[in-house]
Structures are given as C-alpha cells and as structure tokens.
C-alpha cells in the first residue's frame, strides 16, 4: 500500500517537474515582455513600451499580418485538399493506397532543410518570383500530409458500408459526403487543421528559403532581430502565445458548445 502511494506521489511530482520545465520559458517570456528595461534577466518594473514599439514597427506588423494570412489560407486549403485526398484513399485499392501513403510520409520524415532547398530549386527552375505566392504554396505543400495523416485513422474507424447505405437511402454522392462522412470525421479534420495551422504559423526553415520581395513571417523577423539584444522579441513572442492560445481555446470549445446545443435540442423535443 505504501509503495503504491509512493509511486503515485512520485508520478505526480515527475509530471509537475515536466510541466514546469515546459512552461517556465513561456511564462518567463510573457513576464519580461512587460519589463521596463532592456534587461532579459532582471525585471525592473512594469511597462508596455515594448508592445508600443512593436505596434509602431511597420516591418514587424507586416510580418505578423503575412504570418496570420499565410497560416489561415494554408490551413483552409490544406485541410480541404487533405480531407478529400484521405476520403479518396479510403475508397481506393490497397496497392494504390499503400503507395500514396508512403509518398505522403516523405515530406513528414524529410528534414526541413532538404525540403526547403528542393522547393527553392523547383521555384527557380520554373522562374517563379519568390514572394507571397511561393511562401503560400510551400506551406500548403508541407501541411497537406499532416491533414491526411490525421483524417485517415478516423476514416478507417467508420463502417465500410456507410457510404453505400447513404446512397441506397437516396443521398446523392455530394450529400453522402457532406452529411454522412464528413460529420463523423470532424474530430480528425479539426486535429489536422490545428496541426496545419501550428506548422505554418511557426515555420522558419522552409519559409526562409522560399520567400522574398519583403514578404517575411514572424519566425524570419525574430531570427533577424535575435542577433542583438531586443526586448521587442519578448513582446512578439507573448503576442504569438496569446494568438495560439485563443485559437486553441476556440478549437477545443467549439465541439463542446456544439454538443451541448445538440443535447438541448434533443431535450426540447
């Protein structure tokens, strides 16, 4: 009994230490984003001056704008393309499905630097001018495999005859897809979208190689600023943490709110 209790205490202590290790840098960054001095080790007093400088810096605000726009567009496009591809693969023969799944795993397993150089050479060979379009295309490319990887397990868990049953009951192929298949794999689609958004939002290596014409995301901007002591980086990092936290809260609360609304509608009937 005592050994069991000791193991329980030890496991909780270990989890607490791991959480402390993970979240201490985040808390540290947020606190020092309000520091009144340039020191990154001594908190001198509360101030919003670094946020003021951040919002008055046009280059920084442009990078935030491009980061959000690219992340949102890449997430929407890659989620739609990845979901359709995953549904198509689930109805394909085993050989074709196996080949496509192996190809889909390559961008995930491939080092970012190799993918970045490959995309750079590809765009250069086609004489495509580096900028917003190349950055968006690159982000869509590396986000789609993660969406497919998230949606496929949900499709495998479905009854293989569910599509035929929907068609037999009078659904058109489009209705069967949107009203039968998609609602049952929503959690997988949401997971893929969250991963795609996160991957796009904080990507640096690939973005650094494929962008140009003054189009920079936050990661590239922070890299250029990190060569000298600049507390504005803390303000940028805190803003990123806030945006991602809000996005995660919305993404996690939306299914809960939807489920409660459905339960209320059922009870009202």
PDB file of C-alpha atoms in Angstrom:
ATOM      1  CA  UNK A   1       0.000   0.000   0.000  1.00  0.00           C
ATOM      2  CA  UNK A   2       2.793   2.406   0.949  1.00  0.00           C
ATOM      3  CA  UNK A   3       4.722   1.514  -2.216  1.00  0.00           C
ATOM      4  CA  UNK A   4       1.657   2.246  -4.308  1.00  0.00           C
ATOM      5  CA  UNK A   5       1.191   5.601  -2.566  1.00  0.00           C
ATOM      6  CA  UNK A   6       4.862   6.469  -3.038  1.00  0.00           C
ATOM      7  CA  UNK A   7       4.676   5.626  -6.734  1.00  0.00           C
ATOM      8  CA  UNK A   8       1.581   7.804  -7.064  1.00  0.00           C
ATOM      9  CA  UNK A   9       3.343  10.747  -5.372  1.00  0.00           C
ATOM     10  CA  UNK A  10       6.460  10.223  -7.487  1.00  0.00           C
ATOM     11  CA  UNK A  11       4.449  10.148 -10.728  1.00  0.00           C
ATOM     12  CA  UNK A  12       2.681  13.382  -9.811  1.00  0.00           C
ATOM     13  CA  UNK A  13       5.966  15.008  -8.869  1.00  0.00           C
ATOM     14  CA  UNK A  14       7.513  13.895 -12.166  1.00  0.00           C
ATOM     15  CA  UNK A  15       4.580  15.252 -14.161  1.00  0.00           C
ATOM     16  CA  UNK A  16       4.801  18.527 -12.244  1.00  0.00           C
ATOM     17  CA  UNK A  17       8.520  18.860 -13.000  1.00  0.00           C
ATOM     18  CA  UNK A  18       7.944  18.141 -16.679  1.00  0.00           C
ATOM     19  CA  UNK A  19       5.162  20.726 -16.885  1.00  0.00           C
ATOM     20  CA  UNK A  20       7.362  23.226 -15.039  1.00  0.00           C
ATOM     21  CA  UNK A  21      10.204  22.573 -17.498  1.00  0.00           C
ATOM     22  CA  UNK A  22       7.888  23.028 -20.499  1.00  0.00           C
ATOM     23  CA  UNK A  23       6.021  26.124 -19.371  1.00  0.00           C
ATOM     24  CA  UNK A  24       8.679  28.074 -17.459  1.00  0.00           C
ATOM     25  CA  UNK A  25      10.216  29.577 -20.645  1.00  0.00           C
ATOM     26  CA  UNK A  26       6.745  30.652 -21.830  1.00  0.00           C
ATOM     27  CA  UNK A  27       5.906  32.309 -18.503  1.00  0.00           C
ATOM     28  CA  UNK A  28       9.376  33.904 -18.414  1.00  0.00           C
ATOM     29  CA  UNK A  29       8.908  35.362 -21.909  1.00  0.00           C
ATOM     30  CA  UNK A  30       5.479  36.801 -21.115  1.00  0.00           C
ATOM     31  CA  UNK A  31       6.673  38.381 -17.845  1.00  0.00           C
ATOM     32  CA  UNK A  32       9.734  40.016 -19.401  1.00  0.00           C
ATOM     33  CA  UNK A  33       7.678  41.358 -22.300  1.00  0.00           C
ATOM     34  CA  UNK A  34       6.378  43.850 -19.694  1.00  0.00           C
ATOM     35  CA  UNK A  35       9.839  44.734 -18.361  1.00  0.00           C
ATOM     36  CA  UNK A  36      10.617  48.450 -18.245  1.00  0.00           C
ATOM     37  CA  UNK A  37      14.320  47.925 -19.043  1.00  0.00           C
ATOM     38  CA  UNK A  38      16.224  46.122 -21.792  1.00  0.00           C
ATOM     39  CA  UNK A  39      17.490  43.521 -19.359  1.00  0.00           C
ATOM     40  CA  UNK A  40      16.492  39.941 -20.152  1.00  0.00           C
ATOM     41  CA  UNK A  41      17.461  38.680 -16.696  1.00  0.00           C
ATOM     42  CA  UNK A  42      16.339  41.387 -14.227  1.00  0.00           C
ATOM     43  CA  UNK A  43      12.763  42.640 -14.007  1.00  0.00           C
ATOM     44  CA  UNK A  44      12.956  46.395 -13.345  1.00  0.00           C
ATOM     45  CA  UNK A  45       9.269  47.275 -13.409  1.00  0.00           C
ATOM     46  CA  UNK A  46       6.031  47.020 -15.367  1.00  0.00           C
ATOM     47  CA  UNK A  47       5.886  48.756 -18.744  1.00  0.00           C
ATOM     48  CA  UNK A  48       4.088  48.463 -22.088  1.00  0.00           C
ATOM     49  CA  UNK A  49       6.852  50.218 -24.025  1.00  0.00           C
ATOM     50  CA  UNK A  50       7.931  47.089 -25.939  1.00  0.00           C
ATOM     51  CA  UNK A  51       4.367  46.490 -27.109  1.00  0.00           C
ATOM     52  CA  UNK A  52       4.160  50.128 -28.152  1.00  0.00           C
ATOM     53  CA  UNK A  53       7.377  49.780 -30.150  1.00  0.00           C
ATOM     54  CA  UNK A  54       6.074  46.544 -31.630  1.00  0.00           C
ATOM     55  CA  UNK A  55       2.847  48.111 -32.904  1.00  0.00           C
ATOM     56  CA  UNK A  56       4.730  51.153 -34.183  1.00  0.00           C
ATOM     57  CA  UNK A  57       7.153  48.972 -36.146  1.00  0.00           C
ATOM     58  CA  UNK A  58       5.673  48.652 -39.645  1.00  0.00           C
ATOM     59  CA  UNK A  59       8.006  45.800 -40.642  1.00  0.00           C
ATOM     60  CA  UNK A  60       7.013  43.786 -37.598  1.00  0.00           C
ATOM     61  CA  UNK A  61       3.307  44.389 -38.116  1.00  0.00           C
ATOM     62  CA  UNK A  62       3.650  43.380 -41.766  1.00  0.00           C
ATOM     63  CA  UNK A  63       5.339  40.133 -40.725  1.00  0.00           C
ATOM     64  CA  UNK A  64       2.510  39.399 -38.271  1.00  0.00           C
ATOM     65  CA  UNK A  65      -0.044  40.112 -40.991  1.00  0.00           C
ATOM     66  CA  UNK A  66       1.690  37.830 -43.507  1.00  0.00           C
ATOM     67  CA  UNK A  67       2.089  35.094 -40.884  1.00  0.00           C
ATOM     68  CA  UNK A  68      -1.603  35.060 -39.995  1.00  0.00           C
ATOM     69  CA  UNK A  69      -2.813  35.313 -43.603  1.00  0.00           C
ATOM     70  CA  UNK A  70      -0.466  32.565 -44.808  1.00  0.00           C
ATOM     71  CA  UNK A  71      -1.347  30.315 -41.844  1.00  0.00           C
ATOM     72  CA  UNK A  72      -5.104  30.746 -42.312  1.00  0.00           C
ATOM     73  CA  UNK A  73      -5.025  30.258 -46.098  1.00  0.00           C
ATOM     74  CA  UNK A  74      -2.641  27.286 -45.856  1.00  0.00           C
ATOM     75  CA  UNK A  75      -4.799  25.700 -43.149  1.00  0.00           C
ATOM     76  CA  UNK A  76      -8.061  26.086 -45.070  1.00  0.00           C
ATOM     77  CA  UNK A  77      -6.662  24.908 -48.415  1.00  0.00           C
ATOM     78  CA  UNK A  78      -4.592  22.040 -46.997  1.00  0.00           C
ATOM     79  CA  UNK A  79      -7.485  20.856 -44.794  1.00  0.00           C
ATOM     80  CA  UNK A  80      -9.876  20.721 -47.749  1.00  0.00           C
ATOM     81  CA  UNK A  81      -7.322  19.083 -50.067  1.00  0.00           C
ATOM     82  CA  UNK A  82      -6.078  16.666 -47.397  1.00  0.00           C
ATOM     83  CA  UNK A  83      -9.573  15.617 -46.345  1.00  0.00           C
ATOM     84  CA  UNK A  84     -10.689  14.973 -49.931  1.00  0.00           C
ATOM     85  CA  UNK A  85      -7.488  13.020 -50.599  1.00  0.00           C
ATOM     86  CA  UNK A  86      -7.930  10.937 -47.443  1.00  0.00           C
ATOM     87  CA  UNK A  87     -11.538  10.111 -48.359  1.00  0.00           C
ATOM     88  CA  UNK A  88     -10.436   9.130 -51.855  1.00  0.00           C
ATOM     89  CA  UNK A  89      -7.665   6.936 -50.467  1.00  0.00           C
ATOM     90  CA  UNK A  90     -10.076   5.168 -48.124  1.00  0.00           C
ATOM     91  CA  UNK A  91     -12.057   4.003 -51.172  1.00  0.00           C
ATOM     92  CA  UNK A  92      -9.007   3.082 -53.275  1.00  0.00           C
ATOM     93  CA  UNK A  93      -7.462  -0.342 -53.705  1.00  0.00           C
ATOM     94  CA  UNK A  94      -4.820  -1.494 -51.249  1.00  0.00           C
ATOM     95  CA  UNK A  95      -1.839  -1.130 -53.620  1.00  0.00           C
ATOM     96  CA  UNK A  96      -2.643   2.441 -54.629  1.00  0.00           C
ATOM     97  CA  UNK A  97      -3.447   3.386 -51.034  1.00  0.00           C
ATOM     98  CA  UNK A  98      -0.155   1.959 -49.804  1.00  0.00           C
ATOM     99  CA  UNK A  99       1.866   3.805 -52.463  1.00  0.00           C
ATOM    100  CA  UNK A 100       0.180   7.156 -51.777  1.00  0.00           C
ATOM    101  CA  UNK A 101       0.556   6.744 -48.006  1.00  0.00           C
ATOM    102  CA  UNK A 102       4.287   6.084 -48.426  1.00  0.00           C
ATOM    103  CA  UNK A 103       4.624   9.163 -50.650  1.00  0.00           C
ATOM    104  CA  UNK A 104       2.609  11.175 -48.126  1.00  0.00           C
ATOM    105  CA  UNK A 105       5.041  10.204 -45.354  1.00  0.00           C
ATOM    106  CA  UNK A 106       8.081  11.513 -47.250  1.00  0.00           C
ATOM    107  CA  UNK A 107       7.529  15.265 -46.567  1.00  0.00           C
ATOM    108  CA  UNK A 108       6.935  14.480 -42.880  1.00  0.00           C
ATOM    109  CA  UNK A 109      10.081  12.374 -42.485  1.00  0.00           C
ATOM    110  CA  UNK A 110      12.203  14.546 -44.773  1.00  0.00           C
ATOM    111  CA  UNK A 111      14.404  17.147 -42.984  1.00  0.00           C
ATOM    112  CA  UNK A 112      13.077  20.690 -43.417  1.00  0.00           C
ATOM    113  CA  UNK A 113      16.350  21.915 -44.899  1.00  0.00           C
ATOM    114  CA  UNK A 114      16.148  19.315 -47.703  1.00  0.00           C
ATOM    115  CA  UNK A 115      12.525  20.214 -48.432  1.00  0.00           C
ATOM    116  CA  UNK A 116      13.419  23.909 -48.410  1.00  0.00           C
ATOM    117  CA  UNK A 117      16.285  23.504 -50.885  1.00  0.00           C
ATOM    118  CA  UNK A 118      14.112  21.306 -53.107  1.00  0.00           C
ATOM    119  CA  UNK A 119      11.350  23.909 -53.190  1.00  0.00           C
ATOM    120  CA  UNK A 120      13.869  26.685 -53.837  1.00  0.00           C
ATOM    121  CA  UNK A 121      15.275  24.814 -56.840  1.00  0.00           C
ATOM    122  CA  UNK A 122      11.767  23.944 -58.060  1.00  0.00           C
ATOM    123  CA  UNK A 123      10.549  27.535 -57.996  1.00  0.00           C
ATOM    124  CA  UNK A 124      13.789  28.749 -59.563  1.00  0.00           C
ATOM    125  CA  UNK A 125      13.544  26.213 -62.408  1.00  0.00           C
ATOM    126  CA  UNK A 126      10.033  27.466 -63.185  1.00  0.00           C
ATOM    127  CA  UNK A 127      11.206  31.094 -62.949  1.00  0.00           C
ATOM    128  CA  UNK A 128       8.600  31.826 -60.298  1.00  0.00           C
ATOM    129  CA  UNK A 129       9.421  35.026 -58.444  1.00  0.00           C
ATOM    130  CA  UNK A 130       9.798  34.373 -54.727  1.00  0.00           C
ATOM    131  CA  UNK A 131       7.280  36.122 -52.536  1.00  0.00           C
ATOM    132  CA  UNK A 132       3.780  35.665 -51.146  1.00  0.00           C
ATOM    133  CA  UNK A 133       2.714  33.011 -53.685  1.00  0.00           C
ATOM    134  CA  UNK A 134       5.771  30.785 -53.245  1.00  0.00           C
ATOM    135  CA  UNK A 135       5.503  31.067 -49.460  1.00  0.00           C
ATOM    136  CA  UNK A 136       1.818  30.092 -49.539  1.00  0.00           C
ATOM    137  CA  UNK A 137       2.393  27.171 -51.934  1.00  0.00           C
ATOM    138  CA  UNK A 138       5.248  25.850 -49.773  1.00  0.00           C
ATOM    139  CA  UNK A 139       3.125  25.994 -46.623  1.00  0.00           C
ATOM    140  CA  UNK A 140       0.225  24.225 -48.325  1.00  0.00           C
ATOM    141  CA  UNK A 141       2.624  21.545 -49.549  1.00  0.00           C
ATOM    142  CA  UNK A 142       4.013  20.625 -46.137  1.00  0.00           C
ATOM    143  CA  UNK A 143       0.649  20.973 -44.332  1.00  0.00           C
ATOM    144  CA  UNK A 144      -1.368  18.579 -46.522  1.00  0.00           C
ATOM    145  CA  UNK A 145       0.465  15.388 -45.372  1.00  0.00           C
ATOM    146  CA  UNK A 146      -0.331  16.170 -41.722  1.00  0.00           C
ATOM    147  CA  UNK A 147      -4.028  16.615 -42.539  1.00  0.00           C
ATOM    148  CA  UNK A 148      -4.128  13.308 -44.425  1.00  0.00           C
ATOM    149  CA  UNK A 149      -2.353  11.592 -41.546  1.00  0.00           C
ATOM    150  CA  UNK A 150      -4.951  12.954 -39.089  1.00  0.00           C
ATOM    151  CA  UNK A 151      -8.050  12.137 -41.145  1.00  0.00           C
ATOM    152  CA  UNK A 152      -7.178   8.620 -42.339  1.00  0.00           C
ATOM    153  CA  UNK A 153      -7.462   6.923 -38.896  1.00  0.00           C
ATOM    154  CA  UNK A 154     -10.975   8.342 -38.452  1.00  0.00           C
ATOM    155  CA  UNK A 155     -11.976   7.049 -41.883  1.00  0.00           C
ATOM    156  CA  UNK A 156     -10.621   3.589 -41.040  1.00  0.00           C
ATOM    157  CA  UNK A 157     -12.833   3.503 -37.939  1.00  0.00           C
ATOM    158  CA  UNK A 158     -16.015   4.045 -39.996  1.00  0.00           C
ATOM    159  CA  UNK A 159     -18.234   1.242 -41.208  1.00  0.00           C
ATOM    160  CA  UNK A 160     -17.006   0.483 -44.763  1.00  0.00           C
ATOM    161  CA  UNK A 161     -20.622   0.155 -45.957  1.00  0.00           C
ATOM    162  CA  UNK A 162     -21.792   3.517 -44.625  1.00  0.00           C
ATOM    163  CA  UNK A 163     -21.344   5.308 -47.955  1.00  0.00           C
ATOM    164  CA  UNK A 164     -23.270   2.631 -49.872  1.00  0.00           C
ATOM    165  CA  UNK A 165     -26.023   2.745 -47.263  1.00  0.00           C
ATOM    166  CA  UNK A 166     -26.346   6.510 -47.635  1.00  0.00           C
ATOM    167  CA  UNK A 167     -26.553   6.202 -51.421  1.00  0.00           C
ATOM    168  CA  UNK A 168     -29.160   3.428 -51.159  1.00  0.00           C
ATOM    169  CA  UNK A 169     -31.288   5.652 -48.905  1.00  0.00           C
ATOM    170  CA  UNK A 170     -31.456   8.349 -51.570  1.00  0.00           C
ATOM    171  CA  UNK A 171     -28.443  10.578 -50.884  1.00  0.00           C
ATOM    172  CA  UNK A 172     -26.550  11.984 -53.811  1.00  0.00           C
ATOM    173  CA  UNK A 173     -22.765  11.423 -53.718  1.00  0.00           C
ATOM    174  CA  UNK A 174     -22.329  15.027 -52.569  1.00  0.00           C
ATOM    175  CA  UNK A 175     -24.921  14.666 -49.807  1.00  0.00           C
ATOM    176  CA  UNK A 176     -23.376  11.376 -48.686  1.00  0.00           C
ATOM    177  CA  UNK A 177     -20.015  13.082 -48.426  1.00  0.00           C
ATOM    178  CA  UNK A 178     -21.119  16.284 -46.672  1.00  0.00           C
ATOM    179  CA  UNK A 179     -23.939  14.931 -44.483  1.00  0.00           C
ATOM    180  CA  UNK A 180     -22.747  11.411 -43.645  1.00  0.00           C
ATOM    181  CA  UNK A 181     -18.979  11.035 -43.987  1.00  0.00           C
ATOM    182  CA  UNK A 182     -17.668  14.484 -43.017  1.00  0.00           C
ATOM    183  CA  UNK A 183     -19.707  14.856 -39.758  1.00  0.00           C
ATOM    184  CA  UNK A 184     -18.273  11.571 -38.488  1.00  0.00           C
ATOM    185  CA  UNK A 185     -14.654  12.525 -39.166  1.00  0.00           C
ATOM    186  CA  UNK A 186     -14.902  16.114 -37.912  1.00  0.00           C
ATOM    187  CA  UNK A 187     -12.555  15.475 -34.989  1.00  0.00           C
ATOM    188  CA  UNK A 188      -9.870  14.170 -37.354  1.00  0.00           C
ATOM    189  CA  UNK A 189     -10.351  17.147 -39.673  1.00  0.00           C
ATOM    190  CA  UNK A 190     -10.087  19.571 -36.752  1.00  0.00           C
ATOM    191  CA  UNK A 191      -6.933  17.855 -35.486  1.00  0.00           C
ATOM    192  CA  UNK A 192      -5.380  18.086 -38.946  1.00  0.00           C
ATOM    193  CA  UNK A 193      -6.358  21.753 -39.243  1.00  0.00           C
ATOM    194  CA  UNK A 194      -4.821  22.564 -35.846  1.00  0.00           C
ATOM    195  CA  UNK A 195      -1.561  20.827 -36.770  1.00  0.00           C
ATOM    196  CA  UNK A 196      -1.506  22.572 -40.158  1.00  0.00           C
ATOM    197  CA  UNK A 197      -2.080  25.981 -38.564  1.00  0.00           C
ATOM    198  CA  UNK A 198       0.642  25.411 -35.976  1.00  0.00           C
ATOM    199  CA  UNK A 199       3.136  24.096 -38.542  1.00  0.00           C
ATOM    200  CA  UNK A 200       2.502  27.054 -40.840  1.00  0.00           C
ATOM    201  CA  UNK A 201       2.484  29.658 -38.084  1.00  0.00           C
ATOM    202  CA  UNK A 202       5.920  28.850 -36.647  1.00  0.00           C
ATOM    203  CA  UNK A 203       7.770  27.554 -39.726  1.00  0.00           C
ATOM    204  CA  UNK A 204      11.172  29.125 -40.294  1.00  0.00           C
ATOM    205  CA  UNK A 205      13.490  26.924 -42.374  1.00  0.00           C
ATOM    206  CA  UNK A 206      11.259  26.386 -45.405  1.00  0.00           C
ATOM    207  CA  UNK A 207       9.864  29.929 -45.246  1.00  0.00           C
ATOM    208  CA  UNK A 208      13.367  31.410 -45.163  1.00  0.00           C
ATOM    209  CA  UNK A 209      14.307  29.700 -48.445  1.00  0.00           C
ATOM    210  CA  UNK A 210      11.125  30.307 -50.462  1.00  0.00           C
ATOM    211  CA  UNK A 211      10.149  33.861 -49.540  1.00  0.00           C
ATOM    212  CA  UNK A 212      11.288  37.165 -50.997  1.00  0.00           C
ATOM    213  CA  UNK A 213      10.238  40.684 -52.057  1.00  0.00           C
ATOM    214  CA  UNK A 214       9.936  41.835 -48.436  1.00  0.00           C
ATOM    215  CA  UNK A 215       7.421  39.107 -47.511  1.00  0.00           C
ATOM    216  CA  UNK A 216       8.542  37.781 -44.122  1.00  0.00           C
ATOM    217  CA  UNK A 217       6.750  35.835 -41.446  1.00  0.00           C
ATOM    218  CA  UNK A 218       7.266  36.216 -37.697  1.00  0.00           C
ATOM    219  CA  UNK A 219       9.883  33.458 -37.490  1.00  0.00           C
ATOM    220  CA  UNK A 220      12.117  35.139 -40.067  1.00  0.00           C
ATOM    221  CA  UNK A 221      11.642  38.536 -38.440  1.00  0.00           C
ATOM    222  CA  UNK A 222      12.566  37.191 -34.999  1.00  0.00           C
ATOM    223  CA  UNK A 223      15.641  35.496 -36.483  1.00  0.00           C
ATOM    224  CA  UNK A 224      16.866  38.815 -37.877  1.00  0.00           C
ATOM    225  CA  UNK A 225      16.177  40.546 -34.549  1.00  0.00           C
ATOM    226  CA  UNK A 226      17.772  37.857 -32.367  1.00  0.00           C
ATOM    227  CA  UNK A 227      21.311  38.829 -33.411  1.00  0.00           C
ATOM    228  CA  UNK A 228      21.157  41.746 -30.985  1.00  0.00           C
ATOM    229  CA  UNK A 229      19.503  42.321 -27.613  1.00  0.00           C
ATOM    230  CA  UNK A 230      15.997  43.472 -28.420  1.00  0.00           C
ATOM    231  CA  UNK A 231      13.252  43.034 -25.795  1.00  0.00           C
ATOM    232  CA  UNK A 232      10.657  43.588 -28.508  1.00  0.00           C
ATOM    233  CA  UNK A 233      11.190  39.891 -29.262  1.00  0.00           C
ATOM    234  CA  UNK A 234       9.556  39.097 -25.912  1.00  0.00           C
ATOM    235  CA  UNK A 235       6.540  41.202 -26.860  1.00  0.00           C
ATOM    236  CA  UNK A 236       6.280  39.435 -30.231  1.00  0.00           C
ATOM    237  CA  UNK A 237       6.611  36.021 -28.569  1.00  0.00           C
ATOM    238  CA  UNK A 238       3.964  36.893 -25.971  1.00  0.00           C
ATOM    239  CA  UNK A 239       1.635  38.039 -28.748  1.00  0.00           C
ATOM    240  CA  UNK A 240       2.173  34.746 -30.604  1.00  0.00           C
ATOM    241  CA  UNK A 241       1.448  32.795 -27.413  1.00  0.00           C
ATOM    242  CA  UNK A 242      -1.772  34.780 -26.958  1.00  0.00           C
ATOM    243  CA  UNK A 243      -2.927  34.204 -30.559  1.00  0.00           C
ATOM    244  CA  UNK A 244      -2.222  30.464 -30.450  1.00  0.00           C
ATOM    245  CA  UNK A 245      -3.867  30.132 -27.017  1.00  0.00           C
ATOM    246  CA  UNK A 246      -7.024  31.875 -28.245  1.00  0.00           C
ATOM    247  CA  UNK A 247      -7.066  29.705 -31.367  1.00  0.00           C
ATOM    248  CA  UNK A 248      -6.693  26.513 -29.309  1.00  0.00           C
ATOM    249  CA  UNK A 249      -9.418  27.573 -26.866  1.00  0.00           C
ATOM    250  CA  UNK A 250     -11.832  28.256 -29.721  1.00  0.00           C
ATOM    251  CA  UNK A 251     -10.951  24.994 -31.472  1.00  0.00           C
ATOM    252  CA  UNK A 252     -11.445  22.963 -28.275  1.00  0.00           C
ATOM    253  CA  UNK A 253     -14.553  24.778 -27.061  1.00  0.00           C
ATOM    254  CA  UNK A 254     -16.410  24.708 -30.391  1.00  0.00           C
ATOM    255  CA  UNK A 255     -17.127  20.918 -30.298  1.00  0.00           C
ATOM    256  CA  UNK A 256     -18.180  21.124 -26.637  1.00  0.00           C
ATOM    257  CA  UNK A 257     -20.579  24.004 -27.328  1.00  0.00           C
ATOM    258  CA  UNK A 258     -21.937  22.179 -30.376  1.00  0.00           C
ATOM    259  CA  UNK A 259     -22.502  19.009 -28.361  1.00  0.00           C
ATOM    260  CA  UNK A 260     -24.334  20.925 -25.615  1.00  0.00           C
ATOM    261  CA  UNK A 261     -26.523  22.637 -28.209  1.00  0.00           C
ATOM    262  CA  UNK A 262     -27.423  19.279 -29.768  1.00  0.00           C
ATOM    263  CA  UNK A 263     -28.308  17.866 -26.328  1.00  0.00           C
ATOM    264  CA  UNK A 264     -30.538  20.874 -25.594  1.00  0.00           C
ATOM    265  CA  UNK A 265     -32.306  20.456 -28.929  1.00  0.00           C
ATOM    266  CA  UNK A 266     -32.889  16.771 -28.186  1.00  0.00           C
ATOM    267  CA  UNK A 267     -34.241  17.545 -24.709  1.00  0.00           C
ATOM    268  CA  UNK A 268     -36.530  20.268 -26.063  1.00  0.00           C
ATOM    269  CA  UNK A 269     -38.048  17.752 -28.464  1.00  0.00           C
TER     270      UNK A 269
END
